[in-house]
Structure formats: C-alpha cells, structure tokens
C-alpha cells in the first residue's frame, strides 16, 4: 500500500501544478472515460436483467413452474389422481392440477379456421391456480359455464378472437382428431367436432399465448383429445420458483421411471441461453469503453513520467526507492480508476432508476410484448463492473510505473 508521502506526491502530480494544464486535462478525460464505461455497463446490464425478468414473468403466465409428464410415448397419464396426491405432498409444492393439452382447429362458421392449443383446466381449487392465466381476462369471464348452464364454454386469446371475429356470447366450432379413428369410407381420420360458447377473452401481452391458446373445461378437453378420464400432464406451482429444478428432480425420483418432470427453465432453455449470451456479449462490448479509458490512463501517466523526469530523479537521489516510485504512479492510476468508477456508479444507478421508474423509453407492445424498456439492476452485476473497472485501471499503471522506477537519478537530473 502507498504511504502518506507517496499519496501526497501522486496527488500533487494529478493536480497538474505549475502550468501542467495538459496533464490535468488528460487526467479528466481518463476519469470521464471510466465514468461513461461504468455507467453504460450498469444501465445496459440492468436493461438486460429487466428484459429477462419481464419475459420470464410473461412466459409463466400460462406455463407452470414444473410439468409432470408420462415417460412413455403415449403422452397420457391414466392414474393422475394418484400422481396428483404424491405431487401435492412433496415439500416445496404450493399447488398442483391436472391439465389436458391438445391441438385443434377452431372455426366461427365461415371458411377461416385457426389452429390452436386447446388447454383443459379443472375448476378453481382451494389451493389457488397453478398459473396466473385466469387473471388475464379482458372481456367476459374466465369461466367455462355457458348460457345453457353446461360446461361447454371456451376462453380464447385476444388475437384468436380477433381472427375469428368473435366476442363473448358467440359460438365457435372446435374440431380435433380425438382418438384418431378412421373413416371406413375414406380411410382418413374422422375429426371430433364440438360447438362451444365463447365466455371470455384474455390478453397476456405474449404473442404465443394470445394468438394460439384457447381454454376449455377439463372434461371437454378430455373428450376432444379422446383421452377418456386421462390427462396429458400435471402442472405444479412451487413456493420458490428458483428451486423448481431441484423440486422437479425430487419429484421424478419419487414418481419413478414411468414419469418425467420438466421445469420452467428447461422448457425455455434456448430462449434464456440466448438472452444470457446477449447480455455477456453486450457487457464485453461496453467493457471496451473502460479499456479505452485505460489507454488514456497509460498515456497520461507516460506523459507525466516524461514531464516529471527531473523531479523523479531528485526524489530518488534523496532516498525515494524504486518501489516507492512505482507506488506513486500506481496510486495515480488507482485514484483515476476509483474516482471514475464511483462517479460512473452514481450516474449508472441514477439513470437506471429514472429510466425504470418513469418508463422513459417507450416500446411498441404489439412488437416487443412490453410497452416500455424495463430495468432491473442486479447487485452482482454492479459488483463485477466495479471490480473489472478498478482492475483495468490498476493494470494500466504497470508500464508507466515500471518506466518511472527504472530511471537513474543522475541521468534523470541531467535530462533537463
């Protein structure tokens, strides 16, 4: 660590006394470069975290934390009541429910039809819903009881309803392959059709849900899919979403080889891997700004060594060691790095808070699924930015400090 004398000399050199205005200006430029680099890193990392968080929450509107599926190729669970009891008893599970997911065609009585995911949900339970899809209704109600009192109701996404030009109270026809029975006359599979009443329309902000998903009562979906009393999966809600992978693994071990589990991270692995890669790439690109500032530090200290050559020679002649000279210039670089990092930290966090709180950057929700640019600053990202910035500033001092330490007192004094 530099002594008080070494710090005093370093500070005197940084202040640029006796007409050294150029060195003082270059020092300010070096500090400014660090400020810009650190602030940009903090803001961009916060934006990437915000996008990941917002996208994750939207994806999980209609997707559970964990899915329990059959490990066979039949895609059906016949003894789902037993499996449901085992799942609900697992520590860390907040709720679970059976579900049927199948592909069907939906028509409103004209030639235009929509291919969509028909999802069968059970009635509301005391444990609450596994997903938050029921809370996204924008028109009508998210219930499956039609005007005739039967459970022949259907709730569809906003874009599905817009494509079919239907609203709550209208009727649609759903056609599915069911059991895939063949028509003896044609040899083609006979579709199973059912007339359903639109009871509600939902909007999640996610194109994938709003443009392709429709929801019906569980018995109706079982009939459309030709499953009888079976279901296609058990959806699970956990107490802590971050522990879904561990809970899913324990469930798989408890249920045995006949079943497998898929947590929300595994379901969307490629998407989140792409976002993480983009975050790392953006971080490395913006780190170049700090590297440019490091070159400014190198040039500033190199020029200072050249200008203060005689003074360094006198100090060494008076007994200042080569190690002390190195620490003088190391202290100068660290001061530039620490001051720039501190100011960049304040600017970056302040900018992130303002952009996030006041939603300054607006986006088109029809394109990006969100109406503004979200910001979520992570303490770990901030800490890594601080460490990287200070470390780069410290490394930038190595060459100038070694050059200064190598000066011979007699030659340095005679140089002027």
XYZ file of C-alpha atoms in Angstrom:
416
model
C 0.000 0.000 0.000
C 1.274 3.528 -0.786
C 2.458 5.575 2.185
C 1.185 9.060 3.020
C 4.236 10.610 1.332
C 3.669 8.578 -1.838
C -0.011 9.510 -1.897
C 0.884 13.165 -1.401
C 3.270 13.087 -4.365
C 0.699 11.236 -6.502
C -1.981 13.797 -5.694
C 0.387 16.679 -6.469
C 1.154 15.184 -9.882
C -2.528 14.631 -10.632
C -3.409 18.224 -9.825
C -1.023 19.328 -12.564
C 0.555 22.354 -10.896
C 2.938 24.844 -12.445
C 1.280 25.107 -15.820
C 0.749 21.389 -16.445
C -2.753 22.072 -17.735
C -2.484 19.421 -20.454
C -1.796 16.619 -17.983
C -4.685 17.770 -15.794
C -6.985 17.791 -18.834
C -5.871 14.300 -19.902
C -6.494 13.062 -16.350
C -10.029 14.464 -16.524
C -10.560 12.730 -19.883
C -9.351 9.429 -18.386
C -11.746 9.816 -15.451
C -14.566 10.686 -17.855
C -13.887 7.574 -19.917
C -14.162 5.380 -16.840
C -17.377 7.159 -15.809
C -19.001 6.589 -19.199
C -17.890 2.950 -19.354
C -19.079 2.059 -15.842
C -22.394 3.914 -16.214
C -23.102 2.299 -19.588
C -22.314 -1.157 -18.217
C -24.630 -0.706 -15.235
C -27.519 0.631 -17.342
C -27.221 -1.998 -20.083
C -26.858 -4.872 -17.607
C -29.937 -3.552 -15.806
C -31.898 -3.403 -19.063
C -30.903 -6.971 -19.956
C -31.909 -8.173 -16.473
C -35.196 -6.306 -16.776
C -35.945 -7.865 -20.146
C -35.144 -11.341 -18.823
C -37.336 -10.859 -15.755
C -40.242 -9.371 -17.703
C -40.073 -12.046 -20.407
C -39.871 -14.793 -17.786
C -42.950 -13.473 -15.996
C -44.906 -13.262 -19.255
C -43.846 -16.757 -20.301
C -45.003 -18.144 -16.954
C -48.447 -16.538 -17.167
C -49.773 -19.685 -18.806
C -46.854 -22.019 -18.107
C -46.308 -23.752 -14.731
C -43.115 -23.949 -12.726
C -42.971 -27.725 -13.304
C -44.763 -30.172 -15.585
C -45.095 -33.848 -14.715
C -45.357 -35.899 -17.911
C -45.532 -39.545 -18.865
C -42.161 -41.005 -19.794
C -43.793 -43.210 -22.440
C -44.730 -42.173 -25.974
C -48.479 -42.139 -25.242
C -48.499 -38.621 -23.755
C -51.193 -39.514 -21.238
C -51.417 -40.108 -17.511
C -54.205 -42.535 -16.579
C -53.703 -42.744 -12.800
C -53.325 -38.992 -12.466
C -55.258 -38.834 -9.171
C -52.543 -40.935 -7.503
C -49.771 -38.900 -9.110
C -51.509 -35.668 -8.087
C -51.595 -36.784 -4.450
C -47.868 -37.610 -4.484
C -47.016 -34.286 -6.109
C -49.053 -32.224 -3.648
C -47.332 -33.962 -0.716
C -43.864 -33.047 -1.998
C -42.100 -30.346 0.107
C -41.827 -27.042 -1.735
C -45.003 -27.591 -3.815
C -47.600 -24.832 -3.422
C -50.205 -26.351 -5.717
C -50.804 -28.842 -8.498
C -53.565 -29.549 -11.002
C -54.248 -31.907 -13.934
C -54.299 -30.459 -17.427
C -55.051 -31.583 -20.979
C -53.183 -30.005 -23.880
C -54.129 -30.875 -27.453
C -54.111 -29.373 -30.955
C -57.402 -28.455 -32.629
C -58.954 -26.263 -35.304
C -61.354 -23.503 -34.268
C -63.948 -22.023 -36.643
C -66.666 -19.406 -36.230
C -68.891 -20.761 -39.002
C -67.024 -19.435 -42.010
C -64.196 -20.781 -44.149
C -61.460 -19.216 -41.993
C -60.170 -21.509 -39.237
C -57.489 -21.092 -36.589
C -55.137 -23.851 -35.451
C -54.547 -23.545 -31.750
C -53.600 -25.179 -28.491
C -56.710 -26.291 -26.642
C -55.930 -26.482 -22.916
C -58.323 -28.103 -20.481
C -58.293 -26.727 -16.931
C -60.014 -28.051 -13.817
C -62.308 -25.847 -11.687
C -60.708 -23.412 -9.276
C -59.338 -25.169 -6.182
C -58.770 -24.068 -2.605
C -55.019 -24.103 -3.278
C -55.447 -21.447 -5.956
C -54.448 -21.516 -9.601
C -51.176 -23.070 -10.712
C -50.693 -20.311 -13.301
C -51.969 -16.729 -13.497
C -53.746 -17.137 -16.849
C -57.214 -16.754 -15.261
C -56.294 -13.229 -14.123
C -55.576 -12.062 -17.683
C -59.200 -11.905 -18.849
C -60.028 -8.661 -20.685
C -63.602 -9.359 -21.785
C -66.248 -11.639 -20.343
C -65.229 -14.073 -17.605
C -62.622 -16.825 -17.383
C -65.225 -19.481 -16.686
C -66.451 -22.396 -18.767
C -70.162 -22.384 -17.882
C -72.142 -21.177 -20.883
C -75.565 -19.569 -21.044
C -77.151 -23.034 -21.175
C -75.647 -23.941 -17.792
C -73.297 -26.591 -19.188
C -69.503 -26.512 -19.204
C -69.395 -26.026 -22.959
C -67.665 -22.646 -22.706
C -64.385 -21.568 -24.227
C -61.973 -18.743 -23.338
C -59.612 -17.654 -26.094
C -56.700 -15.332 -26.679
C -57.261 -11.801 -27.947
C -55.689 -12.438 -31.352
C -57.544 -15.721 -31.803
C -60.838 -13.956 -31.142
C -59.881 -11.106 -33.456
C -59.003 -13.529 -36.249
C -62.351 -15.304 -35.888
C -64.210 -12.014 -35.302
C -65.983 -13.312 -32.212
C -66.784 -11.884 -28.795
C -68.261 -13.283 -25.563
C -71.643 -14.828 -26.287
C -70.758 -16.022 -29.791
C -70.337 -19.697 -30.665
C -67.411 -21.467 -32.311
C -66.801 -24.981 -33.564
C -63.754 -26.890 -32.347
C -62.532 -29.829 -34.439
C -59.931 -32.297 -33.122
C -58.762 -35.723 -34.203
C -59.771 -37.230 -30.890
C -58.824 -40.888 -30.848
C -57.819 -40.736 -34.493
C -60.456 -43.225 -35.602
C -60.510 -43.806 -39.351
C -63.486 -43.220 -41.589
C -64.252 -46.629 -43.140
C -65.344 -44.962 -46.380
C -62.362 -42.664 -46.947
C -59.670 -44.173 -44.744
C -58.887 -40.732 -43.256
C -59.093 -39.882 -39.542
C -62.518 -38.648 -38.509
C -62.455 -35.328 -36.650
C -64.390 -34.896 -33.437
C -66.314 -31.611 -33.500
C -67.939 -29.718 -30.661
C -69.922 -26.484 -30.515
C -68.729 -24.172 -27.723
C -69.784 -20.753 -26.479
C -67.184 -18.004 -26.075
C -67.381 -16.958 -22.424
C -64.230 -14.828 -22.187
C -61.237 -13.340 -23.984
C -57.826 -12.942 -22.354
C -54.753 -10.858 -23.162
C -51.299 -11.668 -21.802
C -49.125 -9.442 -23.980
C -47.311 -12.546 -25.283
C -47.998 -13.235 -28.952
C -47.605 -17.000 -28.482
C -50.466 -17.126 -25.967
C -52.790 -14.513 -27.416
C -52.548 -15.903 -30.963
C -52.769 -19.656 -30.360
C -54.200 -20.654 -26.960
C -57.799 -21.381 -26.035
C -59.013 -22.812 -22.727
C -61.908 -25.145 -22.006
C -63.125 -27.217 -19.079
C -61.046 -30.306 -18.312
C -63.814 -32.842 -19.215
C -64.379 -31.099 -22.555
C -60.673 -31.209 -23.380
C -60.519 -34.880 -22.405
C -63.362 -35.618 -24.816
C -61.832 -33.559 -27.627
C -58.459 -35.288 -27.192
C -60.034 -38.730 -26.931
C -58.332 -39.380 -23.571
C -61.332 -40.655 -21.650
C -60.578 -39.955 -17.979
C -56.811 -39.492 -18.536
C -54.871 -36.212 -18.702
C -51.724 -35.192 -20.544
C -49.810 -33.645 -17.631
C -49.805 -32.468 -14.035
C -48.928 -28.785 -13.642
C -47.076 -27.784 -10.475
C -46.613 -24.452 -8.709
C -43.673 -24.157 -6.308
C -43.198 -21.973 -3.246
C -39.886 -20.718 -4.655
C -39.551 -20.581 -8.436
C -35.748 -20.578 -8.255
C -35.825 -24.049 -6.671
C -38.079 -25.554 -9.355
C -35.270 -27.630 -10.882
C -34.409 -29.275 -7.550
C -38.060 -29.915 -6.698
C -38.661 -31.355 -10.168
C -35.728 -33.726 -9.775
C -37.011 -34.949 -6.403
C -40.466 -35.456 -7.913
C -39.032 -37.504 -10.773
C -37.158 -39.704 -8.307
C -40.282 -40.115 -6.164
C -42.582 -40.963 -9.086
C -40.237 -43.459 -10.727
C -39.294 -44.248 -14.304
C -42.798 -44.027 -15.672
C -42.823 -40.252 -15.275
C -40.553 -37.331 -16.021
C -40.546 -33.692 -14.966
C -39.746 -30.521 -16.910
C -39.182 -27.252 -15.035
C -39.774 -23.774 -16.489
C -36.074 -23.163 -17.159
C -35.768 -26.377 -19.163
C -38.931 -25.566 -21.126
C -37.443 -22.241 -22.253
C -33.751 -23.151 -22.103
C -32.815 -21.972 -25.607
C -34.517 -18.593 -25.141
C -32.859 -17.793 -21.811
C -29.495 -19.076 -23.036
C -29.759 -16.664 -25.975
C -30.607 -13.792 -23.618
C -27.683 -14.652 -21.332
C -25.323 -14.811 -24.307
C -26.592 -11.430 -25.493
C -26.054 -10.000 -22.020
C -22.469 -11.272 -21.847
C -21.739 -10.010 -25.371
C -23.120 -6.551 -24.619
C -21.107 -6.445 -21.407
C -17.872 -7.303 -23.210
C -18.545 -4.714 -25.916
C -19.227 -1.969 -23.383
C -16.167 -3.012 -21.393
C -14.171 -1.735 -24.368
C -15.122 1.768 -23.257
C -13.319 1.143 -19.981
C -10.361 -0.264 -21.914
C -10.202 2.946 -23.968
C -10.159 4.867 -20.700
C -7.318 2.592 -19.563
C -5.285 3.630 -22.615
C -5.919 7.237 -21.599
C -4.532 6.386 -18.165
C -1.436 4.839 -19.749
C -0.841 7.863 -21.980
C -1.470 10.274 -19.107
C 0.992 8.567 -16.777
C 3.568 8.089 -19.532
C 3.469 11.810 -20.307
C 3.693 12.545 -16.603
C 6.806 10.360 -16.258
C 8.397 12.274 -19.132
C 7.483 15.679 -17.670
C 8.409 14.818 -14.079
C 11.609 13.016 -15.052
C 13.849 15.520 -13.273
C 11.690 15.592 -10.143
C 11.699 11.793 -10.002
C 15.485 11.817 -10.272
C 15.756 14.300 -7.404
C 13.373 12.261 -5.243
C 15.346 9.072 -5.893
C 18.595 10.910 -5.127
C 17.036 11.995 -1.811
C 16.345 8.349 -0.938
C 12.990 7.508 -2.526
C 13.181 3.850 -3.568
C 12.196 2.426 -6.937
C 9.325 0.592 -5.237
C 8.057 3.876 -3.810
C 8.173 5.488 -7.283
C 6.135 2.587 -8.668
C 3.576 3.032 -5.905
C 3.316 6.772 -6.635
C 2.190 6.121 -10.195
C 0.119 3.118 -9.134
C -1.709 5.416 -6.717
C -2.377 7.919 -9.519
C -3.920 5.240 -11.731
C -5.997 3.881 -8.841
C -7.255 7.370 -7.982
C -8.368 7.846 -11.599
C -9.986 4.401 -11.626
C -11.694 4.757 -8.234
C -12.984 8.275 -8.869
C -14.218 7.335 -12.340
C -15.819 4.129 -11.038
C -17.534 5.908 -8.145
C -18.944 8.635 -10.387
C -19.949 6.059 -13.012
C -21.665 4.009 -10.313
C -23.717 7.022 -9.192
C -24.586 8.037 -12.760
C -25.418 4.453 -13.831
C -27.660 3.642 -10.863
C -29.388 7.041 -11.065
C -30.021 6.607 -14.801
C -31.329 3.070 -14.253
C -33.726 4.221 -11.532
C -35.026 7.123 -13.624
C -35.466 5.042 -16.810
C -37.175 2.223 -14.917
C -39.399 4.304 -12.620
C -40.618 6.852 -15.139
C -40.664 4.434 -18.120
C -38.826 6.945 -20.294
C -38.136 4.585 -23.202
C -41.448 3.512 -24.740
C -41.795 0.414 -26.936
C -44.500 -0.876 -29.255
C -46.244 -3.654 -27.267
C -47.502 -5.293 -30.472
C -43.880 -5.933 -31.491
C -41.978 -6.328 -28.224
C -44.783 -7.615 -25.950
C -43.912 -4.824 -23.469
C -44.788 -1.115 -23.559
C -41.553 0.237 -22.058
C -37.937 -0.728 -21.508
C -37.680 -2.421 -18.083
C -34.617 -2.011 -15.862
C -33.629 -4.349 -13.006
C -30.180 -3.606 -11.570
C -28.567 -6.688 -10.019
C -26.054 -6.162 -7.164
C -23.805 -8.904 -8.560
C -23.548 -7.164 -11.955
C -22.717 -3.875 -10.233
C -20.041 -5.551 -8.114
C -18.479 -7.240 -11.146
C -18.452 -3.915 -13.019
C -16.694 -2.172 -10.124
C -14.074 -4.907 -9.793
C -13.401 -5.013 -13.549
C -13.085 -1.224 -13.787
C -10.679 -0.866 -10.856
C -8.640 -3.869 -12.008
C -8.263 -2.465 -15.532
C -7.205 0.904 -14.101
C -4.616 -0.813 -11.898
C -3.208 -2.811 -14.815
C -2.962 0.376 -16.884
C -0.432 1.774 -14.392
C 2.072 -1.080 -14.744
C 4.001 0.160 -17.770
C 4.349 3.842 -16.722
C 5.224 2.949 -13.127
C 7.914 0.477 -14.208
C 9.387 3.067 -16.580
C 9.486 5.649 -13.799
C 11.072 3.201 -11.358
C 13.848 2.373 -13.839
C 15.059 5.994 -14.052
C 18.596 6.563 -12.782
C 18.807 9.673 -10.591
C 21.889 11.199 -12.286
C 20.546 10.685 -15.822
C 17.101 11.948 -14.855
C 18.505 15.123 -13.278
C 20.812 15.787 -16.230
C 17.975 15.289 -18.747
C 16.923 18.912 -18.295
